[in-house]
Coordinates of C-alpha atoms and ligand atoms in Angstrom, one line a residue:
X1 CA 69.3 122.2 83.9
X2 CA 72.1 119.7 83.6
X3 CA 75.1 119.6 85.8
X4 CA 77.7 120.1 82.5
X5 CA 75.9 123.5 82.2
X6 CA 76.3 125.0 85.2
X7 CA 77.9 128.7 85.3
X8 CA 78.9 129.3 88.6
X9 CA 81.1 126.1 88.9
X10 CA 84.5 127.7 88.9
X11 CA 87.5 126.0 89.9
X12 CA 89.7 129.0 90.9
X13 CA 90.2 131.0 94.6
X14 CA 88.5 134.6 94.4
X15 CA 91.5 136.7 96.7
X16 CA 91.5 140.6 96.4
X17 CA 88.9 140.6 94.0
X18 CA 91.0 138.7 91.6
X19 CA 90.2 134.7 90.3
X20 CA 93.6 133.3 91.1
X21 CA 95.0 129.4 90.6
X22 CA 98.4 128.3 92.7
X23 CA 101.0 128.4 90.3
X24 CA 102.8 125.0 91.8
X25 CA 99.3 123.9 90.6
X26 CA 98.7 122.0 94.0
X27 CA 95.0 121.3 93.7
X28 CA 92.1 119.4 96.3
X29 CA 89.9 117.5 93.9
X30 CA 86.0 117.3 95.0
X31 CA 84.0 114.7 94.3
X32 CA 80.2 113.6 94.6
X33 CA 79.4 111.7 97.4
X34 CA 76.3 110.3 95.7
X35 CA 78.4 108.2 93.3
X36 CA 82.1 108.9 94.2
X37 CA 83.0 110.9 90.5
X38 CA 85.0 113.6 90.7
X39 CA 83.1 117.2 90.0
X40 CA 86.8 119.4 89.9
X41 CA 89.1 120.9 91.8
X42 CA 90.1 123.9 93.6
X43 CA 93.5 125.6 94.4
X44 CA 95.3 124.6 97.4
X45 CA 97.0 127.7 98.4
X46 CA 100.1 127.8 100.5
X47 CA 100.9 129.9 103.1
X48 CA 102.7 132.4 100.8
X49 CA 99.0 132.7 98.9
X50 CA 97.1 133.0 102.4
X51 CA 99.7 135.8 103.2
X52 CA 98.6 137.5 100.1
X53 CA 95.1 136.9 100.9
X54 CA 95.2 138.3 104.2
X55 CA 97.5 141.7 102.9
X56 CA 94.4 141.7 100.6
X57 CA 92.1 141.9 103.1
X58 CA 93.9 144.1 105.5
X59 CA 93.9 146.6 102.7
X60 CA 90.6 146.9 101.8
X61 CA 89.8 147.0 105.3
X62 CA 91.2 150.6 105.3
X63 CA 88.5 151.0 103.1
X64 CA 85.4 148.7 103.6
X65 CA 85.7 150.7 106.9
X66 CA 84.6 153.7 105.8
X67 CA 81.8 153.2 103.6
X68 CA 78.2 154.4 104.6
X69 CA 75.7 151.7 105.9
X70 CA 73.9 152.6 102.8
X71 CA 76.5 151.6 100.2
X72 CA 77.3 148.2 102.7
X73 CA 73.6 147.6 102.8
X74 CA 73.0 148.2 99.0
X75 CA 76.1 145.5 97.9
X76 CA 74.9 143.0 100.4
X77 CA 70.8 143.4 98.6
X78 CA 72.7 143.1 95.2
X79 CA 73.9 140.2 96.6
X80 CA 71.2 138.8 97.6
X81 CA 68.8 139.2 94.2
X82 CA 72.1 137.3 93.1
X83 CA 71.4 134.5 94.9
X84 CA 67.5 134.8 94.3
X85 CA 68.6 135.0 90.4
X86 CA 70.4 132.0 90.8
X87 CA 68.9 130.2 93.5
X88 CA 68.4 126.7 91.0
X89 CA 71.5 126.5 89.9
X90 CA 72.5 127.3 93.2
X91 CA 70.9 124.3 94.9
X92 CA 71.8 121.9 92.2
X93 CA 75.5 122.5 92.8
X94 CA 74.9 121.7 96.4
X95 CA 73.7 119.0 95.9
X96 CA 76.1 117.7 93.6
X97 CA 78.9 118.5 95.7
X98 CA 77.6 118.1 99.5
X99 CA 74.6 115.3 98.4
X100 CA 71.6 116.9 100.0
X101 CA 68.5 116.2 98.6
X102 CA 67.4 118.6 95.9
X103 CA 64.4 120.0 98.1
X104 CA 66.7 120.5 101.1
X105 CA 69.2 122.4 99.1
X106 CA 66.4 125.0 98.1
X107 CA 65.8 125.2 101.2
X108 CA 69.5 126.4 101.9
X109 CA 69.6 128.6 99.4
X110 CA 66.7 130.5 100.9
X111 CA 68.0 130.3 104.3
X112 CA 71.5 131.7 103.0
X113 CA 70.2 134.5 100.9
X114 CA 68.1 135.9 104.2
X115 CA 70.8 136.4 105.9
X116 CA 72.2 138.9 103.5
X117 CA 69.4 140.5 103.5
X118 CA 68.6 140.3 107.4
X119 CA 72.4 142.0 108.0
X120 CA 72.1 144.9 104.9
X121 CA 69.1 145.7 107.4
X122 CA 70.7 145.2 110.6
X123 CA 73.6 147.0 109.6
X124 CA 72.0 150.3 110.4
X125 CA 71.1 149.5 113.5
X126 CA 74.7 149.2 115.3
X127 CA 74.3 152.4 117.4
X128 CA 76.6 153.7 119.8
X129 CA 74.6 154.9 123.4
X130 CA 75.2 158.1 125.3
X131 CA 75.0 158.0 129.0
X132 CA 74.5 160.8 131.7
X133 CA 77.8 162.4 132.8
X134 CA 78.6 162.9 136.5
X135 CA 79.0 166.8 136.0
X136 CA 77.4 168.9 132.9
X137 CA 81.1 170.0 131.3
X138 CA 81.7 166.4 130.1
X139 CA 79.6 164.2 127.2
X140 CA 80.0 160.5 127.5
X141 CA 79.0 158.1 124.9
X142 CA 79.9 154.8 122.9
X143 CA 80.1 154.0 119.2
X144 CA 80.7 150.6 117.8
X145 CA 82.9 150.3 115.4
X146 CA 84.6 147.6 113.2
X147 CA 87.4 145.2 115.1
X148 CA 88.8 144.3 111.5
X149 CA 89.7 141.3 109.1
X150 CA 88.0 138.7 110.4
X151 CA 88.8 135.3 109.1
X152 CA 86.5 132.1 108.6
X153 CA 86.3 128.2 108.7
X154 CA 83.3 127.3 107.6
X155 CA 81.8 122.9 107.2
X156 CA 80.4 121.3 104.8
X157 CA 76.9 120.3 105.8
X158 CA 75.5 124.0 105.5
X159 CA 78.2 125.2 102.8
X160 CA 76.3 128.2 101.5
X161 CA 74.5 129.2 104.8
X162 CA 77.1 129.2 107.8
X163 CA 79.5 131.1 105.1
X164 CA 76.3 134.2 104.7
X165 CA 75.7 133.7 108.2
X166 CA 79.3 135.0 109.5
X167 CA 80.4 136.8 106.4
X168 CA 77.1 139.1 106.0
X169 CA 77.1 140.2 110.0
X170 CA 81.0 140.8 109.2
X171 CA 80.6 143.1 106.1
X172 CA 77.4 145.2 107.5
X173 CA 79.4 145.8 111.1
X174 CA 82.5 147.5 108.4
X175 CA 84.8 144.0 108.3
X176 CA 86.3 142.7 105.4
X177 CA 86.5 139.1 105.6
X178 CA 88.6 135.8 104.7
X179 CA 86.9 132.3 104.5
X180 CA 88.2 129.0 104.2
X181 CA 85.6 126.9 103.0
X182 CA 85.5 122.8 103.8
X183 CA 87.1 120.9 101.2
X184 CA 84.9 118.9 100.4
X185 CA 82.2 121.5 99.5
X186 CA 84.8 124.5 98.2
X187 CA 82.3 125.1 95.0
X188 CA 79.3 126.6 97.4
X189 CA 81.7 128.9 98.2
X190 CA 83.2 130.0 95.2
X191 CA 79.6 130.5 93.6
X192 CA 78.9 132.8 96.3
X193 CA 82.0 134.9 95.5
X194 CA 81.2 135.2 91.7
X195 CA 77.9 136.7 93.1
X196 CA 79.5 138.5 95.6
X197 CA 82.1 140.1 92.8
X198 CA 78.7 140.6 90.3
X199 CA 77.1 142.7 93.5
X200 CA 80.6 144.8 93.8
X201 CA 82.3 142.8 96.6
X202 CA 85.4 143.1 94.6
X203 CA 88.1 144.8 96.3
X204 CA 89.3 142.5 98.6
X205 CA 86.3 142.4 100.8
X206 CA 85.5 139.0 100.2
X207 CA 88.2 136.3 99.9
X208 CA 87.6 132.7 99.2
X209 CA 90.6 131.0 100.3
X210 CA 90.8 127.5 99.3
X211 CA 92.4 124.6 100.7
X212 CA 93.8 123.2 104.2
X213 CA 91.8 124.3 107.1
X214 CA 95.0 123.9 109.4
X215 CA 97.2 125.4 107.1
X216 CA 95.0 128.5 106.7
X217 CA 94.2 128.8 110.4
X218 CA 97.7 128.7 111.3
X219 CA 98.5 131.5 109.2
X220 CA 95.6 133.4 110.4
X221 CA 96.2 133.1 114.1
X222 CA 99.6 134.1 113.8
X223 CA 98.8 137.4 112.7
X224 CA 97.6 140.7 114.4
X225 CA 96.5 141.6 110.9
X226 CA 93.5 139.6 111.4
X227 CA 91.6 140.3 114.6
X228 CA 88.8 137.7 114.3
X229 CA 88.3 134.3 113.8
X230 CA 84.6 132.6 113.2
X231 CA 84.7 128.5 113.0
X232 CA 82.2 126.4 112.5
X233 CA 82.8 122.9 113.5
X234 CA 83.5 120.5 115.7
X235 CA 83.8 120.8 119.2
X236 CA 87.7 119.4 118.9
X237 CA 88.9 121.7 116.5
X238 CA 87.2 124.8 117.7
X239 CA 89.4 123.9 121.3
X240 CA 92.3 124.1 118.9
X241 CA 91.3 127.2 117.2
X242 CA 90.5 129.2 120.9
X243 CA 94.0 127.9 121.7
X244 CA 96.0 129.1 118.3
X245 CA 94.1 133.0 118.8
X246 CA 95.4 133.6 122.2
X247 CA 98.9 134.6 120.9
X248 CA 97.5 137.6 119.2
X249 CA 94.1 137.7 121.2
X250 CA 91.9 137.6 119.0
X251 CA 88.1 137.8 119.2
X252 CA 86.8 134.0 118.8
X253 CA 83.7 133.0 117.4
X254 CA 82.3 129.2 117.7
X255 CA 79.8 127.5 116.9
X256 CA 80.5 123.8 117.8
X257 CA 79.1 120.4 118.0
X258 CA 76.0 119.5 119.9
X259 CA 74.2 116.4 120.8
X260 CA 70.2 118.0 120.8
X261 CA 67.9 116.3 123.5
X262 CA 64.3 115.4 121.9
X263 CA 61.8 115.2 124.9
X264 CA 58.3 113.7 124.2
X265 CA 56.1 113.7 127.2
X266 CA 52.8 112.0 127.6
X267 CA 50.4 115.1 127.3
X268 CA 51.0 115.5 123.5
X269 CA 49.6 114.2 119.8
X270 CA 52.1 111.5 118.8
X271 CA 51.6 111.8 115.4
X272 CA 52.7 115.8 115.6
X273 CA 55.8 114.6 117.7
X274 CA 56.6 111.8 115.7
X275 CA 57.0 114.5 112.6
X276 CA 58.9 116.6 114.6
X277 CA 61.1 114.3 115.8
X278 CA 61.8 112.7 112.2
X279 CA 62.3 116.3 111.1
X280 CA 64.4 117.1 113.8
X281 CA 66.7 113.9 113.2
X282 CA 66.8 113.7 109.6
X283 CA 67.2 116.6 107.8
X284 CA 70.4 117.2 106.4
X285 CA 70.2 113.1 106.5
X286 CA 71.1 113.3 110.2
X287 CA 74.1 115.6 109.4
X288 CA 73.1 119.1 111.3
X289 CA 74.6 120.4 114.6
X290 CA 70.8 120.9 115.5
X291 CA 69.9 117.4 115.2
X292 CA 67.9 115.5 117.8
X293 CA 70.8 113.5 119.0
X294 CA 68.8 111.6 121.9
X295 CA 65.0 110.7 122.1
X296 CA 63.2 110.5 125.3
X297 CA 59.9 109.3 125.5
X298 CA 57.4 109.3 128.5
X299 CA 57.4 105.4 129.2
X300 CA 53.0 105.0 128.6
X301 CA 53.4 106.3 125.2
X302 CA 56.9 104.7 124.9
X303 CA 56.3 101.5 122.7
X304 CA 53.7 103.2 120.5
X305 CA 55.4 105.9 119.7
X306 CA 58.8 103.4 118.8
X307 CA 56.1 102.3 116.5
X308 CA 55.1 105.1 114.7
X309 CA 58.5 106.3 114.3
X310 CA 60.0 103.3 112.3
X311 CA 56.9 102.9 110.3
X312 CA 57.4 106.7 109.4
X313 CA 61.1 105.7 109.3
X314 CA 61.0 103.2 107.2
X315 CA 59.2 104.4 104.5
X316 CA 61.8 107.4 104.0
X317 CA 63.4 107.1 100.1
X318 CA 67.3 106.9 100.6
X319 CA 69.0 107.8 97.6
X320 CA 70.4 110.1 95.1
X321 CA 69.3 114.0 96.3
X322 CA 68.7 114.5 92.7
X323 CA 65.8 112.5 92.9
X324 CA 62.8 114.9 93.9
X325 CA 61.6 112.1 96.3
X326 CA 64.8 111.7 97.9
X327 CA 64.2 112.2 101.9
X328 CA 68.1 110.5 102.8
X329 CA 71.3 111.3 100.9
X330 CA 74.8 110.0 101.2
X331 CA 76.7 111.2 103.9
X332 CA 79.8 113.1 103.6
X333 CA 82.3 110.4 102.9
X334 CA 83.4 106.8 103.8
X335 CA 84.9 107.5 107.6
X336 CA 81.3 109.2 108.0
X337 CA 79.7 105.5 107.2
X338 CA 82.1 103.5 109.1
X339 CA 81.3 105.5 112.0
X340 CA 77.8 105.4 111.9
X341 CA 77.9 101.2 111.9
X342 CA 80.7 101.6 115.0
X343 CA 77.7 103.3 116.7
X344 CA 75.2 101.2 116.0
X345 CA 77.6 98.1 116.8
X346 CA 78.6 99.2 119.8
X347 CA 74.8 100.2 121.3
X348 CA 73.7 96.4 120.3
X349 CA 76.7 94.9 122.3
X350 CA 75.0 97.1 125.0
X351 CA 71.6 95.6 125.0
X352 CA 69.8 98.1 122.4
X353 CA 67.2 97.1 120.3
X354 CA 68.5 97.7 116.4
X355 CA 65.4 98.7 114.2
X356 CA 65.6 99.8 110.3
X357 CA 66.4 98.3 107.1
X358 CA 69.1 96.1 106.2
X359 CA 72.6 98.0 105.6
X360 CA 72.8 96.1 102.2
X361 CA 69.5 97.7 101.5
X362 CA 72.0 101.0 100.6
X363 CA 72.2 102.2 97.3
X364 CA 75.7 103.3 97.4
X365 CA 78.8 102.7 99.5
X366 CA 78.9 106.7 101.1
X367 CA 75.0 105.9 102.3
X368 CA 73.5 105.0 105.5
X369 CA 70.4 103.6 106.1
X370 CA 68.4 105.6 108.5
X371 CA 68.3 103.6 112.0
X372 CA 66.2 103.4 115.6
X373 CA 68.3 102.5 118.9
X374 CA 65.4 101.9 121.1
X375 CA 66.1 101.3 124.4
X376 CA 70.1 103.4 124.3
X377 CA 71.2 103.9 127.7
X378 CA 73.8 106.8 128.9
X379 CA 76.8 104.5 128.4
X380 CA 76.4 103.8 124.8
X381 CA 78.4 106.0 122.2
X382 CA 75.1 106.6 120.7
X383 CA 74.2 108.5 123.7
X384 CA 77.3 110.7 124.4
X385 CA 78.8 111.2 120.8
X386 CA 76.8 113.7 118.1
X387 CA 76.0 110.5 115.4
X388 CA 76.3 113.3 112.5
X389 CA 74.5 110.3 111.0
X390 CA 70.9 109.2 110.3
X391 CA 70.7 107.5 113.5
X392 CA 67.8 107.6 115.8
X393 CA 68.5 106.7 119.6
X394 CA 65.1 106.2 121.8
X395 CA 64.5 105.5 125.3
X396 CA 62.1 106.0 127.9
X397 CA 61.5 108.0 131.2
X398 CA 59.0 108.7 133.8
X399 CA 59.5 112.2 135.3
X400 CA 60.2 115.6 134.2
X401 CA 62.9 116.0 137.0
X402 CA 64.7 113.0 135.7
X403 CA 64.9 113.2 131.7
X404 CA 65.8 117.0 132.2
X405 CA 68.5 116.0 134.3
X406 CA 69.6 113.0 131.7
X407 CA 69.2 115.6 128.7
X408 CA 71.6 118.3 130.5
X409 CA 74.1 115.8 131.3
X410 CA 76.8 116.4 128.6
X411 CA 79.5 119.0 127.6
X412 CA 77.2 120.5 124.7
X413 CA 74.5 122.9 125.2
X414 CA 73.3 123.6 121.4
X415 CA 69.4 122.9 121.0
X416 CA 67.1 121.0 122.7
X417 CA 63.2 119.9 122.1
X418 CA 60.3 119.1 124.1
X419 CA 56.9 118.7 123.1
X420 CA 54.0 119.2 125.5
X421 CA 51.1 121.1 126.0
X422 CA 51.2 121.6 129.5
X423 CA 52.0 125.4 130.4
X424 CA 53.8 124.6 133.7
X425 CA 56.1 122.2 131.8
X426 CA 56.1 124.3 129.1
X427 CA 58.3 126.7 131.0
X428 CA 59.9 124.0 133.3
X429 CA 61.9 122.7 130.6
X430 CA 62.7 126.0 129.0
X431 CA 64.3 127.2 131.3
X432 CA 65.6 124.1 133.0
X433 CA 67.6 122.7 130.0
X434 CA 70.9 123.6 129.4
X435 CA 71.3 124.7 125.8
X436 CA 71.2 127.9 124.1
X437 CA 68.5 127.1 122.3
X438 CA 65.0 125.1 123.4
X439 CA 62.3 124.3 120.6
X440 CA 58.7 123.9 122.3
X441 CA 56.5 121.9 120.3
X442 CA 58.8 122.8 117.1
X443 CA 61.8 121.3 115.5
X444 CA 62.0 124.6 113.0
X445 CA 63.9 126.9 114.9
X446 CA 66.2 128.5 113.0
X447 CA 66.2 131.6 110.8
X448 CA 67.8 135.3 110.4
X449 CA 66.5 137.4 112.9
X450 CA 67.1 134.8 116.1
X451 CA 70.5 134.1 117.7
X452 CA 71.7 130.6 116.6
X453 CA 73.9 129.1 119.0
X454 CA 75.2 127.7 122.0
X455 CA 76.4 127.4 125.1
X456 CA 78.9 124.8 127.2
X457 CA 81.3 123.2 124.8
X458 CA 78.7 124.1 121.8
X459 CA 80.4 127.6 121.4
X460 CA 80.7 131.1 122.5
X461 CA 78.9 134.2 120.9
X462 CA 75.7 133.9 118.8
X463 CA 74.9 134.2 114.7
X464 CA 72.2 135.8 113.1
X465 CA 69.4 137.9 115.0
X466 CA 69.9 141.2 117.0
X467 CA 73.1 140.4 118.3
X468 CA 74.6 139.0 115.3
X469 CA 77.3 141.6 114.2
X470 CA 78.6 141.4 117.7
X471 CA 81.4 139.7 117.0
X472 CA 82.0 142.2 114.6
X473 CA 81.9 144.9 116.6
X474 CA 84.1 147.0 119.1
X475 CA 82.5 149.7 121.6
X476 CA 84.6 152.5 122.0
X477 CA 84.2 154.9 124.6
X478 CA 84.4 158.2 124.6
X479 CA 84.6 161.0 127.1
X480 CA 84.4 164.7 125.9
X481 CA 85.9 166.9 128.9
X482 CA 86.7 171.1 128.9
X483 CA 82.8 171.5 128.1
X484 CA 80.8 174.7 128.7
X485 CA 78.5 174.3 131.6
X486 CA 74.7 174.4 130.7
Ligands
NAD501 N1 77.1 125.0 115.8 C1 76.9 125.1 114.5 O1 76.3 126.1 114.0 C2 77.4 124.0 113.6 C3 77.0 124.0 112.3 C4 77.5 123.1 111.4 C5 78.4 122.1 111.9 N2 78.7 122.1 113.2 C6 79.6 121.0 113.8 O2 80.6 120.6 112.8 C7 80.9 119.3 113.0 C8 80.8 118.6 111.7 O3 81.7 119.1 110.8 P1 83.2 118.4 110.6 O4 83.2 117.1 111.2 O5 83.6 118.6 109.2 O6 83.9 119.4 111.6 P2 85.5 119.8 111.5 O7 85.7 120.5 112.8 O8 86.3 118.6 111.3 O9 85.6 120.7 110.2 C9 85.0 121.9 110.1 C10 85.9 122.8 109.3 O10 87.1 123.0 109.9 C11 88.2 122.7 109.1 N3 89.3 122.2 109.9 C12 89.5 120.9 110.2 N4 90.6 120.8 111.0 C13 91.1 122.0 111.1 C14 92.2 122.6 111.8 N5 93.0 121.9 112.6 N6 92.4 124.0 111.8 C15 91.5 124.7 111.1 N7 90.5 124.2 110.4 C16 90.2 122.9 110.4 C17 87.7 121.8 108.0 O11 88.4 122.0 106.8 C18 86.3 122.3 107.9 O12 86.2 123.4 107.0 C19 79.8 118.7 114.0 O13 80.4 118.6 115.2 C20 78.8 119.8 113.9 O14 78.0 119.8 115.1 C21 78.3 123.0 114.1
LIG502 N1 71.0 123.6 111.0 C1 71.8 124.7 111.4 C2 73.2 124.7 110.9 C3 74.0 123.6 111.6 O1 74.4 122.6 111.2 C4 71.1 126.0 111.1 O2 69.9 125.9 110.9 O3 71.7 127.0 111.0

């Protein structure tokens, strides 16, 4: 399949189950970050359009609301077999427009299709409870129902999967939903919605609303028609977003930055951690909130295990995420590069030890070669800032005490690793670091049915998993009185 013959590249906003275009023609143009051409471009609506995007979903909320769990369940399988239909084409456009490496993008695909079907499951499952009365002429229980429109803001560096991930909890729990997609990876989106419209999502409980994050969440926050409001992002603009949804209180979901702790300790195979700790720091070519963000390694496997990991490091293929080989892409744009070489700059002024190809070695000027920091020390940038890059920082420690304490000092609390085989430490580092997620001898983590997310300045509520549609979800209470006694 070429690029020139792809069907679900449309360049319109999908609002009320309509494919609409702004008529001042005010457009964001995308382009591929592998080689800078443009792909197309998208509406970018105004306010009055986001207005009419919101009515849109109010209204079919009144709806949406009422539907059984069978019909919600039976749209989102449709759905899905969508996205299994069109799963190639699927990935390709990913990784034309967000530059993952072919393979990866499968892998998203996958990943964002099982949600779909993890939440048209789940969806039956939101029971209410009913709990013992006090005296036998009242009934007491609690059903959940739906708190709404809720509205999204979804990134670029997972643009099919953190859209299922919020939108299919939303749509199972009785929401109708409202995303604004990254600019930079808008087309994801909009081939979701064509799917979503072929599967019967086309009344207004879908919307794909195209253009300025700010813009959109402005309008979102100011109204009570919308009563939730799910970012994914960055820690600064999710403090923004908390702020802007107290005027009409609304229920806040985030899932923010992180900066992952990798622990290695001496009782392990190296080789096994090496993988895992080139998995865990360069998929998504370093661009993944779950990416180890900081390496520590017991000091007597310390310089061996540097070792293994540039060798292994080296020997990645940096290029085009067309080609099937490709292990590194570009990253997201220029600012993204510049950033990653301030990092690196400012950890050599600091003593660190700079291992990896040359920069010139790049084949493109959005691409960043991947990179060790042995020997990165807590005052370094590299240490306290998520690198969103394909940048590696390594040091060494000597006692469990001490690198958990070093690993829990910082505002995030996403995911954390540690490999070792030792039972005891097994469970002294899962429960003794501070994240909301810990990986034990795995980097994979991640899937449907577990709740992905974090806590500290990583984010509040979880995604996927049991608890999933909470955010969805109001309990109401009920208390039935004037009863006959039995
Ligand atoms: N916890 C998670 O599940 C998770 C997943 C992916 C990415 N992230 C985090 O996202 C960050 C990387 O993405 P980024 O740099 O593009 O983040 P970002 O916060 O700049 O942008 C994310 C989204 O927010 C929108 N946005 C930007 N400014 C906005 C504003 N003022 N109001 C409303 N929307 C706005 C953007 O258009 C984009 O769609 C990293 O920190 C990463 O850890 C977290
Ligand atoms: N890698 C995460 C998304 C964050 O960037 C996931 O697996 O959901």
């Amino acid at each position: 399949m070429s690029n020139s013959t792809m069907t679900l590249l449309r360049e319109q906003a999908y609002v009320g189950g309509r494919w609409i275009v702004a008529e001042d023609k005010a457009r964001k143009w995308v382009n591929d970050p592998a080689t800078g051409e443009t792909i197309g471009h998208v509406p970018d609506l105004n306010a009055a359009y986001i207005d009419g995007a919101i009515d849109a979903a109010h209204h079919a909320f009144s709806t949406w609301r009422h539907t059984s769990v069978v019909e919600r369940a039976d749209k989102l399988l449709a759905w899905y077999d969508g996205m299994h239909e069109y799963a190639e084409e699927l990935a390709r456009l990913m990784t034309w427009e967000q530059g993952k490496p072919i393979g990866e993008a499968r892998g998203e695909v996958d990943y964002a299709a099982s949600f779909l079907r993890w939440f048209a499951e789940e969806g039956r499952r939101a029971n209410g409870s009913t709990i013992p009365p006090e005296n036998t002429q009242i009934a007491i229980g609690t059903v959940k129902e739906p708190v709404g429109v809720a509205a999204m803001i979804t990134p670029w560096n997972f643009p099919l999967a953190m859209i299922t991930r919020k939108v299919a909890a939303a749509l199972a729990a009785g929401c109708t939903t409202l995303v604004n997609p990254a600019n930079q990876t808008p087309f994801c989106a909009l081939s979701l919605a064509i799917l979503a419209e072929r599967a019967g999502l086309n009344n207004g409980e879908f919307n794909v609303v195209t253009g300025a994050g700010k813009l959109f969440s402005e309008r979102v926050c100011a109204t009570d028609k919308v009563r939730a409001l799910s970012f994914t992002g960055s820690t600064t603009v999710g403090r923004q977003l908390i702020r802007q949804s107290a005027d009409t209180v609304k229920c806040t979901a985030m899932e923010l930055g992180g900066n992952a702790p990798f622990i290695v300790c001496d009782d392990i195979d190296i080789d096994a951690a090496v993988e895992g700790a080139i998995a865990a720091k360069f998929q998504t070519s370093g661009q993944d909130c779950v990416a180890a963000n900081r390496i520590y390694v017991h000091r007597s496997i310390y310089e061996d295990f540097i070792g293994r990991f540039a060798e292994r490091m080296n020997a990645m293929k940096v290029g085009n995420g067309f080609d099937e080989d490709t292990e590194i892409g570009p990253l997201i744009n220029e600012d993204a590069v510049e950033k990653a070489q301030s990092l690196i700059d400012d950890a050599r002024d600091q003593g660190a030890r700079i291992i990896g190809r040359e920069q010139g070695a790049a084949p493109g000027s959005q691409f960043f070669m991947p990179t060790l920091v042995a020997d990165f020390t807590p005052d370094m940038q590299v240490s306290s800032e998520e690198s969103f890059a394909p940048i590696a920082p390594i040091c060494s420690f000597d006692d469990d005490d001490e690198v958990i304490a070093a690993a829990n000092d910082t505002i995030f609390g996403l995911a954390s690793y540690v490999y070792t085989h030792t039972d005891a430490r097994i469970r002294k580092f899962m429960r003794g670091l501070e994240y909301g997620m810990v990986g034990v001898n795995t980097m994979d983590i991640t899937g449907p049915h577990v709740p992905f997310g974090g806590i500290k300045q990583s984010g509040l509520g979880r995604e996927g998993g049991h608890v999933g549609m909470d955010e969805y979800l109001e309990t109401k209470y009920y208390c039935i009185g004037g009863l006959p006694a039995v």
